[in-house]
Coordinates of C-alpha atoms in Angstrom, one line a residue:
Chain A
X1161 CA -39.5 27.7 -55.4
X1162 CA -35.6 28.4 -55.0
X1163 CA -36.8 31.8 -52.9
X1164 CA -39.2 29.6 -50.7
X1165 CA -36.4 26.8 -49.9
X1166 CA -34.2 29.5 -49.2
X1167 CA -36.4 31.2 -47.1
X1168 CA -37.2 27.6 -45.1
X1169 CA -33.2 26.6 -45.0
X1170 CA -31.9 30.3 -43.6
X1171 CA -34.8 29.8 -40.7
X1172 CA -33.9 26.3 -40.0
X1173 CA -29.9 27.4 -39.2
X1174 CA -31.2 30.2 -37.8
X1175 CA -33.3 28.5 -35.3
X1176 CA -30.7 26.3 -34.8
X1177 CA -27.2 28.3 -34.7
X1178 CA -28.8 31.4 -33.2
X1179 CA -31.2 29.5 -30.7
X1180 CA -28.1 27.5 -29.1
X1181 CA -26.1 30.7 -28.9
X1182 CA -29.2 32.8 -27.0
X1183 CA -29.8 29.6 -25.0
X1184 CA -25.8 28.9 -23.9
X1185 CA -25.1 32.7 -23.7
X1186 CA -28.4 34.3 -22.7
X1187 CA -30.8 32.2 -20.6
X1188 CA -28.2 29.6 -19.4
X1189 CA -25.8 32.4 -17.4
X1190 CA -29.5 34.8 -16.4
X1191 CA -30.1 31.4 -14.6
X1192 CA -27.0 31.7 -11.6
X1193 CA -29.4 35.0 -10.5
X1194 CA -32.4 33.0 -9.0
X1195 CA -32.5 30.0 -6.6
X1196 CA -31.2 26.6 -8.0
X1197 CA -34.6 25.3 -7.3
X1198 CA -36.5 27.5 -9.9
X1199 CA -33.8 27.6 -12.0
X1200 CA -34.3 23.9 -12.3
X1201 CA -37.4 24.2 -13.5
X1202 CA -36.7 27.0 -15.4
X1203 CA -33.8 25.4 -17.1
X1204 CA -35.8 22.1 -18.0
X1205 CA -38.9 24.2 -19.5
X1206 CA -36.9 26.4 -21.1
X1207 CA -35.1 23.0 -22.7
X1208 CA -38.4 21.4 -23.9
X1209 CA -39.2 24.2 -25.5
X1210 CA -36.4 24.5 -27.4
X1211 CA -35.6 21.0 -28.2
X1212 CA -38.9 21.1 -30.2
X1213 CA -37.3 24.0 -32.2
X1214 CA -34.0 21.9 -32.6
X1215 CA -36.0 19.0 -34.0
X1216 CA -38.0 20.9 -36.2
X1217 CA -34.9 22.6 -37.4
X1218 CA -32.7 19.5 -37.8
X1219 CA -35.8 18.0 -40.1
X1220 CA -36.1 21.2 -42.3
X1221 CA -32.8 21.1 -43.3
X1222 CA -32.7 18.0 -45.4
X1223 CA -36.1 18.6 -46.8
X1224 CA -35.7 22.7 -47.7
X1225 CA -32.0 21.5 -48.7
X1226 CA -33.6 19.1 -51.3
X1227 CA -35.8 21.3 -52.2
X1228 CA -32.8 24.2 -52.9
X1229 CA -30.9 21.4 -54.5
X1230 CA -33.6 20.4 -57.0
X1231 CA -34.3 24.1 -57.5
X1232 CA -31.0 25.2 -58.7
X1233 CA -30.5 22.4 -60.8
X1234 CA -26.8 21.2 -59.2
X1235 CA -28.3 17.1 -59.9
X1236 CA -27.4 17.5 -63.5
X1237 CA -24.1 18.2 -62.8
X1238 CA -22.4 14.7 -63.9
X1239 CA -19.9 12.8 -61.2
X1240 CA -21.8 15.5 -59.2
X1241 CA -19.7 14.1 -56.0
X1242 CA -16.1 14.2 -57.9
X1243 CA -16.3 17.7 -57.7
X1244 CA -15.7 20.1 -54.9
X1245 CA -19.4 21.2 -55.0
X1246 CA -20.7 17.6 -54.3
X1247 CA -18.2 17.0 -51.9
X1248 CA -18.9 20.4 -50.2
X1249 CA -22.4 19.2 -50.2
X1250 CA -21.7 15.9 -48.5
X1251 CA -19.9 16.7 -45.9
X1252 CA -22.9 19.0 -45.0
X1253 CA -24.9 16.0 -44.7
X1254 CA -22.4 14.3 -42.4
X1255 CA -22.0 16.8 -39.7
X1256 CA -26.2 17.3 -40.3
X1257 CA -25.7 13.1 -39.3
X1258 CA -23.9 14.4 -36.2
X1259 CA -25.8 17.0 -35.0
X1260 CA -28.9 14.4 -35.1
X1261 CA -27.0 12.1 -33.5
X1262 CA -25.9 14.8 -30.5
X1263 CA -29.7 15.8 -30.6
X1264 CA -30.2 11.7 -29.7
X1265 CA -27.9 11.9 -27.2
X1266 CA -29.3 14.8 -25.6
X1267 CA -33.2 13.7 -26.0
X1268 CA -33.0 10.4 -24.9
X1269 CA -29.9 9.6 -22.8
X1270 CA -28.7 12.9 -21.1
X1271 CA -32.1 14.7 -20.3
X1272 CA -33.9 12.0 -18.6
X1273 CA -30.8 11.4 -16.3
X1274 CA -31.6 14.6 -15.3
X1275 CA -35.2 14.5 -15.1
X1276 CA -35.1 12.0 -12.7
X1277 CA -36.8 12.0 -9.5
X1278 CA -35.0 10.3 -6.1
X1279 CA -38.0 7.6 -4.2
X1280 CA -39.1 8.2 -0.9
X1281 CA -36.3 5.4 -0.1
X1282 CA -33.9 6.2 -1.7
X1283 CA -30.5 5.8 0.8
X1284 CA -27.7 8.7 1.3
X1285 CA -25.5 6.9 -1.3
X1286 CA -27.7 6.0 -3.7
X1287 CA -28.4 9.8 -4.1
X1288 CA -25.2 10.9 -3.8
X1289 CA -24.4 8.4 -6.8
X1290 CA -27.5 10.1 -8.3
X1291 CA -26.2 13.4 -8.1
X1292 CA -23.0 12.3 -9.8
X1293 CA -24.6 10.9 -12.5
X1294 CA -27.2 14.0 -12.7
X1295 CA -23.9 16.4 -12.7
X1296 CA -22.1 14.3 -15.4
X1297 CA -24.9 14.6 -17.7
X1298 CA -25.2 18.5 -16.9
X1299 CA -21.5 18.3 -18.2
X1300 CA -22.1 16.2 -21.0
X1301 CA -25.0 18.1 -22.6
X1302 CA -22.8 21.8 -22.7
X1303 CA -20.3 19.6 -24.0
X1304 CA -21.9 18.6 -26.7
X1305 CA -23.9 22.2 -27.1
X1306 CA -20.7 23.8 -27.7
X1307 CA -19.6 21.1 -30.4
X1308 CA -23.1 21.8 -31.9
X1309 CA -22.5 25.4 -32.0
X1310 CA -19.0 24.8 -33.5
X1311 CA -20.4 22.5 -35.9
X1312 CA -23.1 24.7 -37.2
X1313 CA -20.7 27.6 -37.6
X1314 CA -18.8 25.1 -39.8
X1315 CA -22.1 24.5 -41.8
X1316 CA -22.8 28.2 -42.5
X1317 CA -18.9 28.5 -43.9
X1318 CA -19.9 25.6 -46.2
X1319 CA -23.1 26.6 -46.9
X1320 CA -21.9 30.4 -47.6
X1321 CA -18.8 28.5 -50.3
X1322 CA -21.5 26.9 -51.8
X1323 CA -23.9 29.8 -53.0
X1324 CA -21.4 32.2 -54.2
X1325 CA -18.5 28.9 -55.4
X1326 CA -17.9 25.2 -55.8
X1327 CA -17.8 24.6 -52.5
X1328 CA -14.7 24.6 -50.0
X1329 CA -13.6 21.5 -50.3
Chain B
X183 CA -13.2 38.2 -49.5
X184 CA -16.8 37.6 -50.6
X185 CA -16.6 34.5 -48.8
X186 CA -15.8 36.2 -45.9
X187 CA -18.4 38.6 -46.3
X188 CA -21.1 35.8 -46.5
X189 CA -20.1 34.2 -44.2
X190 CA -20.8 37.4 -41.8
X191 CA -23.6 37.9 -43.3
X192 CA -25.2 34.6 -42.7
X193 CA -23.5 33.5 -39.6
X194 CA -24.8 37.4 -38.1
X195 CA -28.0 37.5 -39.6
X196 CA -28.3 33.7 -38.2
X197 CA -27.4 34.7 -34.6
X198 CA -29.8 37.8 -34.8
X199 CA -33.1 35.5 -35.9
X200 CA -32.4 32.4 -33.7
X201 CA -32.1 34.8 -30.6
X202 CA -35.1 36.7 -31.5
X203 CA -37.6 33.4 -32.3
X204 CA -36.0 31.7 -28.9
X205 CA -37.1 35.5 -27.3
X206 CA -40.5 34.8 -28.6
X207 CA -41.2 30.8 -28.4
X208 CA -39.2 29.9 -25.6
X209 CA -38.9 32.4 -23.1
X210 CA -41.7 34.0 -23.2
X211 CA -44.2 30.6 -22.4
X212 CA -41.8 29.7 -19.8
X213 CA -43.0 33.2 -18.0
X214 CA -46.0 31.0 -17.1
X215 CA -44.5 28.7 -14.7
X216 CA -42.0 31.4 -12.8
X217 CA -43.0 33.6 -9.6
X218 CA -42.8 37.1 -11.4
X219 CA -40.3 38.4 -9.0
X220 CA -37.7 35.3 -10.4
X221 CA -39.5 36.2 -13.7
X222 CA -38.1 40.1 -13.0
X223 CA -34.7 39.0 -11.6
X224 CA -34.4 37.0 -15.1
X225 CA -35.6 39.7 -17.5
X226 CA -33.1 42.1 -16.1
X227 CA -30.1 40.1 -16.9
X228 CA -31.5 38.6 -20.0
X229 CA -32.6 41.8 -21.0
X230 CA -28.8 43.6 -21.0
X231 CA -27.0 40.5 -22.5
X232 CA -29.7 40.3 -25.6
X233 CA -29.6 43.4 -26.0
X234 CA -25.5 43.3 -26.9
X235 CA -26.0 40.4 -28.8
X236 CA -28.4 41.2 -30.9
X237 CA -27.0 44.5 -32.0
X238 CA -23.4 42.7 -31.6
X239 CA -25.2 39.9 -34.5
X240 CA -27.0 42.9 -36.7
X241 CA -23.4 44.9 -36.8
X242 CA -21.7 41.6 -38.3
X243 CA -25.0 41.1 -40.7
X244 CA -24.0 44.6 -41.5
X245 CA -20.4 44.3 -42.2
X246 CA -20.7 41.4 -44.2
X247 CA -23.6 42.7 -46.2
X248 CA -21.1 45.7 -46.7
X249 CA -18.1 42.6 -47.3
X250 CA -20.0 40.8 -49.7
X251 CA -22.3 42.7 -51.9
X252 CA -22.1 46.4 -51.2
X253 CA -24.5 49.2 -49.5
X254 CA -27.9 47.8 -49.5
X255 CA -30.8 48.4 -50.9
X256 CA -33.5 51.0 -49.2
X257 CA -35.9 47.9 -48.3
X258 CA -32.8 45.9 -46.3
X259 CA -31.2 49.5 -44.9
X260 CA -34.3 50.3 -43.8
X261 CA -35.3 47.0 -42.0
X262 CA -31.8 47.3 -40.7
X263 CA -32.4 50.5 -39.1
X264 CA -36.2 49.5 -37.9
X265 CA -34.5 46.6 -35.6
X266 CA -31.6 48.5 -34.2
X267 CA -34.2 51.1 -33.3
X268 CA -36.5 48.7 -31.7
X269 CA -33.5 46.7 -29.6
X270 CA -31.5 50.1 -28.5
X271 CA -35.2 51.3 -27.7
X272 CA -36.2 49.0 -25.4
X273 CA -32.5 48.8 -23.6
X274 CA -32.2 52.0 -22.9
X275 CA -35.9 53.2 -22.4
X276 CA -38.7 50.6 -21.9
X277 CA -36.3 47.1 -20.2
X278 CA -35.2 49.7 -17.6
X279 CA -39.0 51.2 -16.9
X280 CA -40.2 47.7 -16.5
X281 CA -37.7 46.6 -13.7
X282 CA -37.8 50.3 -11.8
X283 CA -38.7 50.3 -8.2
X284 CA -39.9 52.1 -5.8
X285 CA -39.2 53.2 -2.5
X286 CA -40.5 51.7 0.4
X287 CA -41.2 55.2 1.8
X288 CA -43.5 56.6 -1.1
X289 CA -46.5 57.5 -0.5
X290 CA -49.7 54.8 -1.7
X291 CA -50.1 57.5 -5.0
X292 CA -46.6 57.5 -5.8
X293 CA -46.6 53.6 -5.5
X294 CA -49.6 52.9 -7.6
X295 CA -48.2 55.5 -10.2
X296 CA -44.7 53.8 -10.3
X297 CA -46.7 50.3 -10.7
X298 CA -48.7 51.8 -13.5
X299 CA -45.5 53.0 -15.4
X300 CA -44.0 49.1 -14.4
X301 CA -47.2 47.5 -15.8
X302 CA -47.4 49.6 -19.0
X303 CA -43.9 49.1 -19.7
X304 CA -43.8 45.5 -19.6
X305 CA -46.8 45.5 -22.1
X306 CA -44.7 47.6 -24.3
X307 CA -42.1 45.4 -23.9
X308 CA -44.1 42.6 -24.9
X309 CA -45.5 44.7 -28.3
X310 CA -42.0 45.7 -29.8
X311 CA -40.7 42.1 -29.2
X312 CA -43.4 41.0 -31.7
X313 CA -42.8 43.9 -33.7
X314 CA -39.5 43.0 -33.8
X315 CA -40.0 39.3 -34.3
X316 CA -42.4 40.4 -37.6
X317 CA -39.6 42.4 -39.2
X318 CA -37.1 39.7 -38.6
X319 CA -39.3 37.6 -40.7
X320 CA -39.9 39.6 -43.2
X321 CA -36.0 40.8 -44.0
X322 CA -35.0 37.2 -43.5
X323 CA -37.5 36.8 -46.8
X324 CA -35.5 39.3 -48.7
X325 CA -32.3 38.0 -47.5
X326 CA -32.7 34.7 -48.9
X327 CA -32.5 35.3 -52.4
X328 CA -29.1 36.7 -52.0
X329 CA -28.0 33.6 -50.0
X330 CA -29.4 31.0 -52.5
X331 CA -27.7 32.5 -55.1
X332 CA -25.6 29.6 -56.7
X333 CA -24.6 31.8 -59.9
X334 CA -22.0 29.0 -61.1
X335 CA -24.5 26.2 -61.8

């Protein structure tokens, strides 16, 4: 059981940590070597795709996480959060909180933007407004890729404290 | 220092797998919807950065395997050695055959010979990334154990 959650967590921050760095450091720069057109679509399949992996990976955390944490027995611990294990362990859970809510962000606020199509009417300003707001987003999603990244790294250094010590914290 | 070894190790190993399963999942199905000469133009510089990265990723796995609990065992060394064989493999042997051209001026045989080799290496390609992507797999399965370890509960 412990082997299995194991097994299901390392794939889930590996999916996740080492997905985002071969997307930001491998397709996204290969992408400035073909016409912006195609590397449009390119970059927006390429995203769809990988946003499924993301989502998958942010839901097998908790659940392979439980699993672990039932496995190795740490929920007999008494005042399990007074100590630098629990603590450890919950701040985990808060930056998984913030990497769901950058996930949100991205899904459902920043992609679309840039998914959006200009009308057959649509005046000179209105579409250079557009592209503003198009260019913004472009800037806030590698924004808040990079905090991802940083983030996860963060989570593998607690993660790491955790199987071999009580935790950093 | 072991925590600094484990933190190699997983934070390597990490970067290694995700790279390989975006390799596999994402790029490849995008292929699909590209013209194959953006497709080509693409693979070429995809193609030379993965290939640093990954054996950039597997060298940290390495060191912190070596930080936090010692030379591995045969299983793990081998696996080890089966990957950076298949990545410095295709970089320096099939990735280059399957963006070679040709000249203009070749005659029709020489063409259709040079496409062949193209063609062939591309499928090759396409083998050892799954190869690749089945060992990853597997070593991740022995790797876990040792990360999951939790010795002090």
């Amino acid at each position: 059981m412990q082997v299995f959650a194991s097994y299901l967590h390392l794939l889930a921050v590996a999916v996740y940590l080492g997905g985002s760095i071969a997307m930001e450091f491998v397709l996204g720069p290969a992408q400035k070597f073909i016409p912006p057109a195609q590397a449009q679509v390119v970059g927006q399949k390429s995203a769809d795709r990988f946003l499924v992996l993301v989502w998958t990976a942010l839901a097998l955390f908790p659940i392979s996480g439980m699993l672990l944490f039932f496995a190795i027995g740490a929920q007999h611990t008494s005042d399990f959060f007074g100590h630098s294990y629990g603590q450890t362990l919950f701040t985990m859970m808060m930056l998984w909180v913030v990497l769901v809510v950058n996930g949100t962000l991205i899904t459902f606020v920043f992609r679309p933007k840039l998914a959006e199509k200009a009308g057959a009417g649509t005046t000179g300003a209105a579409m250079s407004d557009r592209m503003k707001q198009k260019e913004l987003a472009a800037t806030w999603i590698s924004r808040i890729t990079r905090a991802d990244l940083a983030i996860a790294l963060v989570v593998v250094l607690l993660g790491a404290s955790l199987s071999y010590g009580n935790g950093l914290l | 220092m072991k925590l600094a070894g484990l933190v190699l190790l997983s934070a390597g190993w990490c970067s290694y797998l995700g790279g390989v399963l975006v390799m596999e999942l994402v790029w490849r199905p995008v292929q699909a919807h590209i013209p194959p000469s953006q497709t080509g133009a693409l693979c070429a510089t995809m193609g030379r950065r993965y290939r640093w990265m990954a054996l950039a990723a597997l060298g940290v796995t390495a060191i912190g395997q070596l930080i936090a609990f010692g030379p591995p065992g045969f299983a793990l060394a081998a696996g080890w050695g089966v990957l950076v064989a298949l990545i410095v493999s295709m970089g320096l042997f099939v990735h280059p055959q399957s963006h070679a051209r040709w000249a203009a001026s070749a005659a029709p045989a020489q063409q259709a010979r040079a496409r062949q080799r193209r063609l062939g290496a591309i499928k090759v390609m396409g083998a050892l990334l799954r190869i690749e992507v089945a060992v990853a797999l597997l070593l991740a399965a022995s790797l876990a154990p040792q990360l999951a370890h939790s010795p002090h509960l």
